[in-house]
Amino acid sequence: MTIRVSDEVVPGQRAKGPAVTVPESATTARELIGCRIREEVKRHNESPVEVFQGLVQPEESERILNGFRMEGPRFLNWEVQFERACASFLRNGFLLIVDGRQVLELDERVELQPESEVQFVKLVPLIGG
């Protein structure tokens, strides 16, 4: 099943995210995050650029307005990015909302429909604490 995800940065900036293919409609947050990370890293690695636009920041990069700047175009390892994404989820670095309901645990089951709305809401740290 292919679903469309959206990315939102609090406050209020919403961008249409990538289409993500999941093997089954009954899945977990961990599997959903993994599918998204695999696909965005695959797209990046097909045409590496200096700015990575993805869910979590790659190693040895800096956050910029519309992504993460790396020292130069390079390939990413999806497994490393997946571990970083799971760690970020556990630290509340982003929220996962499926059909209007926040998913709180990595192994929480979610039931997807072809018209399901999946949002990754990135939380931006406040300046000064």
JSON list of C-alpha atoms in Angstrom, two decimals, residues 1-5 18-24 31-32 34-36 38-39 43 112:
[
{"chain": "A", "resi": 1, "resn": "MET", "atom": "CA", "xyz": [0.00, 0.00, 0.00]},
{"chain": "A", "resi": 2, "resn": "THR", "atom": "CA", "xyz": [1.29, 3.46, -0.87]},
{"chain": "A", "resi": 3, "resn": "ILE", "atom": "CA", "xyz": [0.32, 6.36, 1.36]},
{"chain": "A", "resi": 4, "resn": "ARG", "atom": "CA", "xyz": [1.12, 10.05, 1.20]},
{"chain": "A", "resi": 5, "resn": "VAL", "atom": "CA", "xyz": [2.72, 11.66, 4.24]},
{"chain": "A", "resi": 18, "resn": "PRO", "atom": "CA", "xyz": [6.96, 11.74, 0.01]},
{"chain": "A", "resi": 19, "resn": "ALA", "atom": "CA", "xyz": [4.77, 8.84, -0.98]},
{"chain": "A", "resi": 20, "resn": "VAL", "atom": "CA", "xyz": [5.67, 5.90, 1.26]},
{"chain": "A", "resi": 21, "resn": "THR", "atom": "CA", "xyz": [5.07, 2.25, 0.50]},
{"chain": "A", "resi": 22, "resn": "VAL", "atom": "CA", "xyz": [4.18, 0.05, 3.47]},
{"chain": "A", "resi": 23, "resn": "PRO", "atom": "CA", "xyz": [3.99, -3.74, 3.16]},
{"chain": "A", "resi": 24, "resn": "GLU", "atom": "CA", "xyz": [0.71, -4.13, 5.05]},
{"chain": "A", "resi": 31, "resn": "GLU", "atom": "CA", "xyz": [7.68, 0.08, 10.60]},
{"chain": "A", "resi": 32, "resn": "LEU", "atom": "CA", "xyz": [6.07, 3.24, 9.23]},
{"chain": "A", "resi": 34, "resn": "GLY", "atom": "CA", "xyz": [11.41, 2.69, 8.70]},
{"chain": "A", "resi": 35, "resn": "CYS", "atom": "CA", "xyz": [9.54, 2.68, 5.38]},
{"chain": "A", "resi": 36, "resn": "ARG", "atom": "CA", "xyz": [9.72, 6.45, 5.18]},
{"chain": "A", "resi": 38, "resn": "ARG", "atom": "CA", "xyz": [14.34, 3.83, 3.55]},
{"chain": "A", "resi": 39, "resn": "GLU", "atom": "CA", "xyz": [12.55, 5.64, 0.73]},
{"chain": "A", "resi": 43, "resn": "ARG", "atom": "CA", "xyz": [15.89, 8.95, -3.28]},
{"chain": "A", "resi": 112, "resn": "LEU", "atom": "CA", "xyz": [-3.79, 2.35, 7.54]}
]
